[in-house]
Structure formats: C-alpha cells, structure tokens
Short mmCIF file of C-alpha atoms in Angstrom, two decimals:
data_model
loop_
_atom_site.label_atom_id
_atom_site.label_comp_id
_atom_site.label_asym_id
_atom_site.label_seq_id
_atom_site.Cartn_x
_atom_site.Cartn_y
_atom_site.Cartn_z
CA MET L 1 40.61 8.69 12.89
CA SER L 2 42.21 10.38 9.88
CA SER L 3 42.29 7.16 7.85
CA GLY L 4 38.52 6.79 8.02
CA LEU L 5 38.74 3.41 9.78
CA TYR L 6 37.05 4.68 12.94
CA GLN L 7 34.04 5.99 11.04
CA LYS L 8 33.79 2.82 8.95
CA LEU L 9 33.78 0.60 12.05
CA VAL L 10 31.25 2.79 13.88
CA ASP L 11 28.97 2.98 10.84
CA GLU L 12 28.95 -0.82 10.60
CA GLY L 13 28.20 -1.17 14.33
CA LEU L 14 31.52 -2.89 15.01
CA LEU L 15 33.18 -0.30 17.27
CA ILE L 16 31.82 1.66 20.22
CA SER L 17 31.61 5.35 19.36
CA HIS L 18 33.25 8.14 21.35
CA GLU L 19 33.38 11.92 21.69
CA GLU L 20 36.51 13.92 22.29
CA GLY L 21 36.61 15.34 25.79
CA ASP L 22 38.31 18.31 27.40
CA ASN L 23 42.07 18.10 26.77
CA ARG L 24 42.61 20.36 29.78
CA LEU L 25 42.09 17.20 31.82
CA LEU L 26 45.39 15.86 30.51
CA GLN L 27 48.18 15.75 33.05
CA LYS L 28 51.92 15.77 32.64
CA THR L 29 53.82 12.68 33.73
CA GLU L 30 57.45 11.62 33.52
CA GLU L 31 56.64 10.13 30.12
CA GLY L 32 55.20 13.42 28.85
CA ILE L 33 51.65 14.59 28.35
CA GLY L 34 48.71 12.63 26.99
CA TYR L 35 47.38 13.11 23.48
CA LYS L 36 43.60 13.11 23.73
CA VAL L 37 40.76 12.70 26.19
CA ILE L 38 37.93 10.60 24.77
CA ARG L 39 34.52 9.82 26.22
CA PRO L 40 33.22 6.48 24.92
CA GLU L 41 29.55 5.64 24.63
CA GLN L 42 28.43 4.16 27.94
CA ILE L 43 27.47 0.47 27.94
CA PRO L 44 24.36 -0.41 30.00
CA TYR L 45 25.80 -3.62 31.45
CA VAL L 46 29.30 -5.09 31.14
CA SER L 47 29.45 -8.86 30.68
CA TYR L 48 32.34 -11.31 30.53
CA PRO L 49 33.15 -14.37 28.36
CA TYR L 50 32.36 -16.89 31.11
CA GLU L 51 28.83 -15.48 31.17
CA TRP L 52 28.30 -15.89 27.44
CA CYS L 53 26.66 -18.78 25.65
CA TYR L 54 28.37 -20.55 22.76
CA SER L 55 26.92 -18.35 20.02
CA GLN L 56 27.83 -15.18 21.91
CA LEU L 57 31.48 -16.24 22.11
CA LYS L 58 31.44 -17.22 18.45
CA ASP L 59 29.85 -13.90 17.44
CA ALA L 60 32.45 -12.09 19.55
CA ALA L 61 35.22 -13.97 17.70
CA LEU L 62 33.73 -13.16 14.30
CA CYS L 63 33.28 -9.51 15.32
CA THR L 64 36.97 -9.37 16.28
CA MET L 65 37.98 -10.86 12.92
CA ARG L 66 35.69 -8.50 11.02
CA VAL L 67 37.34 -5.57 12.80
CA GLN L 68 40.78 -7.03 12.03
CA LEU L 69 40.03 -7.49 8.33
CA LEU L 70 38.57 -4.01 7.96
CA ALA L 71 41.57 -2.55 9.81
CA LEU L 72 43.86 -4.33 7.36
CA ALA L 73 42.05 -2.72 4.45
CA TYR L 74 42.92 0.65 6.01
CA GLY L 75 46.58 -0.25 6.63
CA MET L 76 46.16 -1.13 10.30
CA VAL L 77 45.91 -4.23 12.52
CA LEU L 78 44.74 -5.14 16.00
CA LYS L 79 47.49 -5.49 18.57
CA ASP L 80 45.02 -7.10 21.04
CA ALA L 81 42.49 -9.85 20.42
CA SER L 82 41.06 -10.28 23.90
CA ALA L 83 37.50 -11.52 24.34
CA TYR L 84 37.15 -8.78 26.96
CA ASN L 85 37.44 -6.24 24.13
CA ILE L 86 33.93 -7.28 23.06
CA GLN L 87 30.65 -6.31 24.65
CA PHE L 88 27.04 -6.93 23.68
CA VAL L 89 25.12 -3.73 23.03
CA HIS L 90 21.60 -3.58 21.57
CA GLY L 91 21.72 -7.30 20.88
CA ARG L 92 24.99 -7.19 18.90
CA SER L 93 28.65 -7.82 19.62
CA VAL L 94 30.74 -4.65 19.44
CA PHE L 95 34.46 -3.93 19.85
CA ILE L 96 35.18 -1.50 22.71
CA ASP L 97 38.98 -1.06 22.80
CA THR L 98 39.52 2.09 20.74
CA LEU L 99 43.26 1.98 21.47
CA SER L 100 43.90 -1.55 20.16
CA PHE L 101 44.94 -0.46 16.68
CA GLU L 102 48.43 -0.01 15.24
CA PHE L 103 49.90 0.36 11.75
CA TYR L 104 50.38 -2.78 9.68
CA ARG L 105 53.98 -3.34 8.59
CA GLU L 106 54.46 -5.83 5.78
CA GLY L 107 56.52 -8.77 6.94
CA ASP L 108 55.23 -8.71 10.49
CA SER L 109 53.15 -11.58 11.80
CA TRP L 110 49.98 -10.95 13.81
CA VAL L 111 51.10 -10.22 17.35
CA ALA L 112 47.60 -11.01 18.73
CA TYR L 113 47.38 -14.48 17.12
CA LYS L 114 48.18 -16.43 20.30
CA GLN L 115 45.69 -14.36 22.31
CA PHE L 116 42.95 -14.90 19.72
CA CYS L 117 43.53 -18.66 19.85
CA GLN L 118 43.40 -18.71 23.68
CA HIS L 119 40.41 -16.41 23.98
CA PHE L 120 38.31 -17.68 21.10
CA ILE L 121 39.38 -20.72 19.09
CA GLY L 122 40.41 -22.83 22.10
CA PRO L 123 37.29 -22.18 24.23
CA LEU L 124 34.96 -22.52 21.23
CA ALA L 125 36.56 -25.83 20.29
CA LEU L 126 36.25 -27.13 23.86
CA MET L 127 32.60 -26.10 24.00
CA ALA L 128 31.82 -27.63 20.59
CA TYR L 129 33.81 -30.88 20.84
CA THR L 130 34.04 -31.63 24.57
CA ASP L 131 31.48 -29.89 26.81
CA VAL L 132 29.76 -26.54 26.46
CA ARG L 133 30.26 -25.87 30.20
CA LEU L 134 34.02 -25.56 29.69
CA SER L 135 33.46 -21.88 28.96
CA GLN L 136 33.79 -21.58 32.74
CA LEU L 137 37.55 -22.07 32.37
CA PHE L 138 37.62 -18.30 31.76
CA ARG L 139 36.92 -17.88 35.47
CA VAL L 140 40.20 -19.66 36.25
CA TYR L 141 42.31 -18.56 33.28
CA ILE L 142 41.68 -14.86 32.81
CA ASP L 143 43.74 -14.82 29.59
CA GLY L 144 41.98 -17.88 28.23
CA PRO L 145 42.96 -21.53 28.77
CA ALA L 146 46.50 -22.38 27.64
CA LEU L 147 46.60 -24.17 24.31
CA ASP L 148 48.40 -27.24 25.71
CA LEU L 149 45.46 -27.73 28.10
CA VAL L 150 42.97 -27.21 25.28
CA SER L 151 44.88 -29.72 23.15
CA GLU L 152 44.76 -32.33 25.93
CA LEU L 153 41.04 -31.86 26.53
CA LEU L 154 40.00 -32.05 22.89
CA PRO L 155 39.11 -35.45 21.43
CA THR L 156 41.66 -37.19 19.19
CA ARG L 157 39.52 -36.72 16.11
CA THR L 158 40.19 -32.97 16.15
CA ARG L 159 43.82 -33.71 15.19
CA PHE L 160 42.52 -34.85 11.81
CA LYS L 161 40.76 -31.53 11.21
CA TYR L 162 43.22 -29.10 9.62
CA SER L 163 41.96 -25.95 11.40
CA MET L 164 42.18 -27.61 14.82
CA LEU L 165 45.56 -29.18 14.02
CA SER L 166 47.13 -25.89 12.96
CA HIS L 167 45.55 -23.37 15.33
CA ILE L 168 45.42 -25.58 18.45
CA HIS L 169 47.50 -28.76 18.46
CA LEU L 170 50.59 -27.62 16.50
CA HIS L 171 50.34 -24.16 18.04
CA ALA L 172 50.41 -25.78 21.49
CA LYS L 173 53.55 -27.74 20.54
CA ILE L 174 55.33 -24.57 19.49
CA GLN L 175 54.48 -22.99 22.83
CA ALA L 176 55.62 -26.11 24.71
CA ARG L 177 58.99 -25.95 22.96
CA TYR L 178 59.74 -22.75 24.85
CA ALA L 179 58.02 -23.70 28.10
CA ASP L 180 61.31 -24.30 29.95
CA ALA L 181 62.88 -21.03 28.85
CA ALA L 182 63.22 -18.21 31.35
CA VAL L 183 60.87 -16.22 29.12
CA ASP L 184 58.24 -17.62 26.77
CA LYS L 185 59.82 -16.82 23.40
CA SER L 186 57.14 -18.40 21.24
CA ASP L 187 55.59 -14.98 20.57
CA GLU L 188 59.03 -13.51 19.88
CA VAL L 189 59.80 -16.27 17.37
CA ASN L 190 56.42 -15.73 15.77
CA LYS L 191 57.07 -11.98 15.63
CA ASN L 192 60.47 -12.41 14.00
CA ARG L 193 59.14 -14.79 11.35
CA LYS L 194 58.55 -12.62 8.27
CA ILE L 195 55.26 -13.11 6.49
CA SER L 196 54.19 -11.51 3.23
CA ALA L 197 51.06 -9.38 2.98
CA LEU L 198 49.44 -12.11 0.88
CA ALA L 199 50.28 -14.78 3.46
CA PHE L 200 49.06 -12.48 6.25
CA LYS L 201 45.67 -12.12 4.58
CA ALA L 202 45.54 -15.86 4.01
CA LEU L 203 46.18 -16.43 7.73
CA MET L 204 43.35 -14.05 8.62
CA GLY L 205 41.06 -15.94 6.25
CA SER L 206 42.12 -19.25 7.77
CA ILE L 207 41.39 -18.02 11.30
CA GLU L 208 37.99 -16.64 10.31
CA ASN L 209 37.06 -19.87 8.51
CA CYS L 210 38.17 -21.88 11.52
CA VAL L 211 35.73 -19.97 13.73
CA LYS L 212 32.93 -20.20 11.16
CA GLY L 213 33.49 -23.95 10.91
CA LEU L 214 32.90 -24.54 14.63
CA HIS L 215 29.32 -25.47 15.54
CA TRP L 216 27.40 -26.53 18.61
CA GLN L 217 23.75 -27.51 18.56
CA PRO L 218 21.83 -27.15 21.83
CA ALA L 219 19.73 -30.07 22.98
CA LYS L 220 16.99 -30.04 25.62
CA VAL L 221 16.74 -27.17 28.08
CA GLU L 222 16.98 -28.39 31.70
CA TRP L 223 13.89 -26.43 32.75
CA GLY L 224 12.70 -25.59 29.24
CA ASP L 225 9.35 -27.32 29.68
CA TYR L 226 8.84 -25.87 33.17
CA TYR L 227 5.51 -24.23 32.49
CA ALA L 228 4.27 -27.11 30.31
CA ASN L 229 5.00 -29.64 33.06
CA THR L 230 3.49 -27.74 35.97
CA ASN L 231 0.06 -26.60 37.01
CA TYR L 232 0.45 -23.36 35.04
CA GLN L 233 -2.41 -23.34 32.57
CA HIS L 234 -2.78 -20.87 29.72
CA GLU L 235 -5.02 -18.62 31.82
CA SER L 236 -2.56 -18.68 34.73
CA MET L 237 0.31 -17.70 32.48
CA LYS L 238 -1.65 -14.86 30.97
CA GLN L 239 -2.61 -13.57 34.40
CA LYS L 240 0.94 -13.90 35.66
CA GLU L 241 2.20 -12.04 32.59
CA SER L 242 -0.35 -9.29 33.20
CA LEU L 243 0.62 -9.02 36.88
CA VAL L 244 4.35 -8.83 36.10
CA ALA L 245 3.72 -6.12 33.52
CA ASP L 246 1.50 -4.19 35.94
CA PHE L 247 4.03 -4.47 38.79
CA LEU L 248 6.81 -3.25 36.50
CA GLU L 249 4.78 -0.29 35.29
CA SER L 250 3.71 0.75 38.77
CA GLY L 251 6.85 -0.01 40.77
CA ALA L 252 9.95 0.04 38.57
CA ASP L 253 12.00 2.92 37.26
CA LYS L 254 12.63 2.64 33.51
CA GLN L 255 16.09 4.11 34.12
CA LEU L 256 16.97 0.91 36.00
CA THR L 257 18.01 -2.19 34.11
CA VAL L 258 15.82 -5.19 34.89
CA HIS L 259 17.71 -8.33 35.89
CA ASP L 260 15.60 -11.41 35.24
CA LEU L 261 17.12 -14.12 37.45
CA GLY L 262 16.30 -17.69 36.48
CA ALA L 263 14.96 -16.39 33.18
CA ASN L 264 15.08 -19.74 31.36
CA VAL L 265 14.59 -18.91 27.65
CA GLY L 266 13.43 -15.37 28.46
CA TYR L 267 9.62 -15.44 28.47
CA PHE L 268 9.23 -12.78 31.16
CA SER L 269 12.35 -10.94 30.01
CA ARG L 270 10.35 -10.20 26.88
CA VAL L 271 7.40 -9.05 28.96
CA ALA L 272 9.71 -6.47 30.57
CA ALA L 273 11.36 -5.52 27.28
CA GLY L 274 7.93 -5.02 25.75
CA ARG L 275 7.26 -2.39 28.43
CA GLY L 276 10.35 -0.39 27.52
CA PHE L 277 12.87 -1.83 29.98
CA ASP L 278 16.42 -2.91 29.23
CA VAL L 279 16.75 -6.48 30.50
CA VAL L 280 19.65 -8.73 31.46
CA SER L 281 18.24 -12.25 31.19
CA HIS L 282 20.19 -14.68 33.42
CA ASP L 283 19.96 -18.46 33.66
CA ILE L 284 22.15 -21.31 34.89
CA ASP L 285 21.37 -23.60 31.95
CA PRO L 286 23.74 -22.97 28.98
CA VAL L 287 21.19 -24.43 26.58
CA ALA L 288 18.49 -22.02 27.76
CA VAL L 289 20.88 -19.07 27.43
CA GLU L 290 21.87 -20.24 23.94
CA LYS L 291 18.26 -20.46 22.79
CA ASN L 292 17.46 -17.11 24.38
CA TYR L 293 20.41 -15.42 22.65
CA ARG L 294 19.63 -16.95 19.26
CA ARG L 295 16.15 -15.51 19.45
CA VAL L 296 17.54 -12.10 20.51
CA ARG L 297 19.88 -12.16 17.52
CA ASP L 298 17.36 -13.49 15.01
CA LYS L 299 14.53 -11.19 16.11
CA GLN L 300 16.88 -8.23 16.75
CA GLU L 301 15.62 -7.84 20.30
CA GLY L 302 18.17 -5.23 21.29
CA SER L 303 16.73 -4.63 24.77
CA ILE L 304 17.58 -8.14 26.05
CA LEU L 305 21.02 -9.47 27.02
CA PRO L 306 20.99 -13.23 27.81
CA LEU L 307 23.78 -14.36 30.15
CA SER L 308 24.80 -17.47 32.04
CA LEU L 309 24.65 -17.20 35.85
CA ASP L 310 24.77 -19.65 38.73
CA LEU L 311 23.26 -17.69 41.61
CA THR L 312 24.79 -20.07 44.15
CA ASN L 313 28.25 -19.30 42.73
CA PRO L 314 28.06 -16.05 40.75
CA GLY L 315 31.08 -14.55 39.06
CA GLY L 316 33.35 -12.84 41.56
CA ALA L 317 35.89 -10.06 41.12
CA ILE L 318 38.98 -11.51 39.43
CA GLY L 319 42.33 -10.43 38.06
CA TRP L 320 45.09 -8.32 39.55
CA HIS L 321 44.09 -6.95 42.97
CA LEU L 322 40.60 -8.32 42.19
CA THR L 323 39.95 -5.18 40.15
CA GLU L 324 40.29 -6.24 36.50
CA ARG L 325 36.81 -7.77 36.28
CA ASP L 326 33.97 -6.74 38.58
CA SER L 327 31.82 -9.25 40.41
CA PHE L 328 28.21 -9.88 39.48
CA LEU L 329 27.10 -8.20 42.73
CA ASP L 330 29.17 -5.06 42.06
CA ARG L 331 27.81 -4.71 38.55
CA CYS L 332 24.22 -5.06 39.74
CA SER L 333 24.39 -2.93 42.87
CA GLY L 334 26.98 -0.36 41.81
CA ASN L 335 24.39 2.37 41.14
CA GLY L 336 22.36 1.76 44.25
CA GLY L 337 20.57 -1.31 43.04
CA THR L 338 18.41 -2.40 40.15
CA THR L 339 15.02 -3.97 39.41
CA VAL L 340 14.99 -7.75 39.81
CA LEU L 341 12.57 -10.37 38.55
CA ALA L 342 12.72 -13.65 40.50
CA LEU L 343 9.92 -15.78 39.10
CA ALA L 344 9.62 -19.52 39.73
CA LEU L 345 13.09 -19.33 41.27
CA ILE L 346 13.02 -19.16 45.04
CA HIS L 347 12.22 -22.87 45.59
CA HIS L 348 15.31 -23.85 43.59
CA LEU L 349 17.49 -21.73 45.86
CA ALA L 350 15.79 -22.54 49.15
CA ILE L 351 15.13 -26.26 48.63
CA SER L 352 17.54 -27.50 45.96
CA ASN L 353 20.45 -25.47 47.35
CA ASN L 354 19.51 -25.21 51.06
CA VAL L 355 19.72 -21.41 51.21
CA PRO L 356 17.61 -20.11 54.15
CA LEU L 357 14.92 -17.56 53.35
CA GLU L 358 16.66 -15.00 55.58
CA LYS L 359 19.84 -15.35 53.52
CA LEU L 360 17.87 -14.98 50.31
CA SER L 361 16.27 -11.82 51.65
CA VAL L 362 19.70 -10.31 52.39
CA PHE L 363 21.03 -11.32 48.97
CA PHE L 364 18.15 -9.79 47.04
CA ALA L 365 18.34 -6.62 49.14
CA THR L 366 21.98 -6.29 48.10
CA ILE L 367 21.15 -5.96 44.41
CA ALA L 368 17.44 -5.09 44.16
CA ARG L 369 15.96 -1.68 44.77
CA VAL L 370 12.70 -3.09 43.38
CA LEU L 371 11.98 -6.82 43.58
CA ILE L 372 9.20 -8.69 41.79
CA ILE L 373 9.30 -12.16 43.26
CA GLU L 374 7.09 -15.23 43.13
CA PHE L 375 6.72 -17.48 46.13
CA VAL L 376 6.06 -21.08 45.09
CA PRO L 377 4.81 -23.19 48.03
CA LYS L 378 5.31 -26.88 48.74
CA GLU L 379 1.94 -27.65 47.15
CA ASP L 380 3.32 -26.70 43.71
CA SER L 381 4.09 -29.65 41.43
CA GLN L 382 7.68 -28.56 40.84
CA VAL L 383 8.38 -28.18 44.56
CA LYS L 384 6.89 -31.65 45.10
CA ARG L 385 9.26 -32.89 42.43
CA LEU L 386 12.23 -31.35 44.26
CA LEU L 387 11.15 -32.88 47.57
CA ALA L 388 10.39 -36.31 46.11
CA THR L 389 13.97 -37.54 46.48
CA ARG L 390 14.95 -35.86 49.72
CA GLU L 391 13.82 -35.26 53.28
CA ASP L 392 11.71 -32.17 53.91
CA ILE L 393 13.95 -30.21 56.29
CA PHE L 394 12.36 -26.86 55.51
CA PRO L 395 9.78 -26.15 58.24
CA ASP L 396 9.88 -22.38 57.60
CA TYR L 397 9.32 -22.68 53.86
CA HIS L 398 5.75 -21.39 53.68
CA LEU L 399 4.03 -18.12 52.85
CA ALA L 400 4.22 -16.69 56.37
CA GLY L 401 7.89 -17.69 56.66
CA PHE L 402 8.66 -16.00 53.36
CA GLU L 403 6.89 -12.78 54.34
CA LYS L 404 8.65 -12.70 57.70
CA ALA L 405 12.10 -13.19 56.16
CA PHE L 406 11.67 -10.71 53.32
CA GLY L 407 9.88 -8.20 55.53
CA GLN L 408 13.17 -7.63 57.33
CA ASN L 409 14.66 -5.95 54.23
CA PHE L 410 11.73 -4.99 52.01
CA GLU L 411 8.47 -3.09 52.12
CA PHE L 412 5.54 -5.09 50.73
CA THR L 413 4.02 -2.85 48.07
CA ARG L 414 1.68 -5.27 46.33
CA LYS L 415 0.68 -8.91 46.58
CA ALA L 416 -1.45 -11.04 44.28
CA ALA L 417 -2.32 -14.72 44.06
CA ILE L 418 -1.79 -16.22 40.61
CA LYS L 419 -5.12 -17.75 39.68
CA GLY L 420 -5.05 -21.39 38.69
CA SER L 421 -1.72 -22.00 40.37
CA ASP L 422 -0.27 -22.15 43.88
CA GLY L 423 2.07 -19.20 43.40
CA THR L 424 1.86 -15.71 44.91
CA LEU L 425 3.46 -12.69 43.24
CA TYR L 426 4.93 -9.81 45.27
CA LEU L 427 6.12 -6.33 44.45
CA LEU L 428 8.71 -5.36 47.06
CA THR L 429 10.68 -2.16 47.61
CA ARG L 430 13.94 -2.27 49.51
CA LYS L 431 14.03 -0.57 52.91
CA GLU L 432 16.64 2.16 52.91
CA ALA L 433 18.67 2.81 56.04
#
C-alpha cells in the first residue's frame, strides 16, 4: 500500500479494490493478532479455469504476468501464480489475491514459476497443440496438470520450439529427477539457485513471450448455425427476442444475475444485457464460448461472462473437504436462486441425454427463482434431427407433458407461441415452500 503498487494495479484494472474494515474484528491467536481487516470488492459470479475458454485462460495468464512485472517495478513479486487468483469482472481478467505479494530479493528465483507453468503454460499448450477440451484436466488436477503429463501429451514438434522445450519439457525433467525423493526438492533447488536481477527480468520476459506466442483458432461451432438451419425465420427470431425481453422486464429482478444456459455464441445473452441485466452465458461447445468471449472482449461488453458448462456433468465442489471450489449449483442457488434462460435447450437434455422432464423440472427449480424456458416439440426440425438416428422412446415429450412436469415446481406466469416456429415460450416462477 505504501509503495503505491496497490493504487497502480487498481488504477489499471489489474487488481480487485478493497476498503479497510473494522480492526476491532481482529482476534488474538497463539500466533498473535492480525494486522488489518480488509473488505474486497464483491465479484458478481466466481468462475474457475475449467469453465474458461482458451482466450480467457490466456488473458488470465497475461494478467498475472502484467501484475508480476508491475510488482517488480515497485520492488515486489508474486509468491503465488494460481489461475484461481484471477476472476473475470466487467469483461476483463483481474487479480483478486491481495495477499500474494512479497518483497523482491535480488538473487532469488521466482518461487511461483512452477505453479505458473502448471496453471497456465501447460494447459494453454495442451489446448493449442493437442485438444482444446483438455482444459477439463483442471477438474482432476486442482493445482494444474503435472508437467510430466503435459510433456507426454504434447506433440513431438513442441520439443523443437524453445519456449515449450524450456518451460515444459526440460522443466518436467527437472521435476522428474526429484520424483523419488521423500520430498519434491525441485522447488527448493530452484529457490537456492541464485539469479541476478537482470536474469530475473529476462525470465519474466521469456515467460510472457511464451504465453503470447501460444495461439488457438476456433473452427466451426457445433450448434453455431442452429437458427440458420431450423425453421426460425427472421420474423420468428425478432418475435422471440421481443418476448424474451418482455418476459425479463416483467418477471425478473435486475438484482439477480441471469444465467443463459445453452447460450451458444450469446445471442439472447445480449438481449438480456441490453435490458440492464448481468449475464453468465454458458455453453457446452468450447468454440462457441471462445467466440462469445472474443466478442465480449472486443466490444467491451462488461455485463456478459461467457463460460463453458456441460449441464449433464456440471462442475462439482472440489478440493480439500470439497470446500475449496464451489459447485455450479451452489454458486447459482446460493442466494436463493437466480434468473435462468433455457432457450432451444430442453430437447437436447430430454432427448439427446435421456433426462426425464420431471428431473429437469427439479433441476431448474434448484437454481431458478425465475425461469424463461422454451419448449421445442417433436415437430421442430432440430428435434427431428435428434430423433432421426434413434428410437423415439419419449412418449411424454409433448406440450402437455412439459406443463405437467414443470407445474409441479413452478407457477406458470406467462405463455406465448413463437410465430413462424413450433416453439412455445414460458415465463415461470418457482413455487416456494
């Protein structure tokens, strides 16, 4: 605080701001008494690396390095380089761990180097060179995939790229050298290796350039042409957009974040954002999330947060005692529920994934205080496409079956047929016990 680093980082939008709280809240412990109580700015929705698209993880890495380089200019360094220290607020990556800073001592190596490689360089390289879906390794390896695993999964050609050779492959060999020791001493060896201030800055530049040099170009979105390939005409889309906006205005609380499930590239997320709502825009397709995020970043659409989500296997609580990272359900329903958009989605869950309508009703009631949902019947071209290669074992999948199932947990506030299509849009309010 006294060095001016805090204010510099906050002014540049790189660090979450805080206020000092009431120090009377401090309590004595065996170790003594605390120093300060701080009250950080509250983040609307906490997300995790396995929910980010490629460009989000890359921006998080570059944000971390920008913070590190600015800290160095003020005589400090980061002692942590965890991807979980980054959140996305108002469309930008921001560092949230106010207590991650310590004084730089010339001769010391960067204690967070291994963590940065495991949390950022390794996953980014796997996504860029092998398969973008390997970001999901974060769900198994909470501290990032080990570098020996990353090295094995990367193609041979990466060994001929200096940045990958030094930060991944050779780094993994150094770690493997100490794998049989009672304690992993690779960090200790790294810590004891003296490095000049000039060499330290050069290492930081090398790490930053390594991240900047990694690229992944999205191809076709799995459902990107959904509306172009269905019976949704221009007039139908406009009417659907108008209905969604009207339902939001009349039924949703602007204090509640809108969760757009199955958002694709975020068409209706932007409808909600345009009405003053904060929106978390979820989709299963990493390409769709990537394109959505790039538009958010390029257009500075700070009200929209694109994230990756498989509704049939959403992120659960993980870490020690299952309390380090909250589940998707806990984050959505923690304040009594949220507003949910589920447009052109239910047939994917009910038919593609065999989830009964009753189960869907219970699920949505868990997270949604207000639900705007579209029922797409079997007559729809996309439902016909889903049923073309399988037996129709869904006798209850029709409008009456939907209303019966969802009527168990929701009050039907409004209902409207979408002209020029087979879909019906509903505004539902959860029944409270």
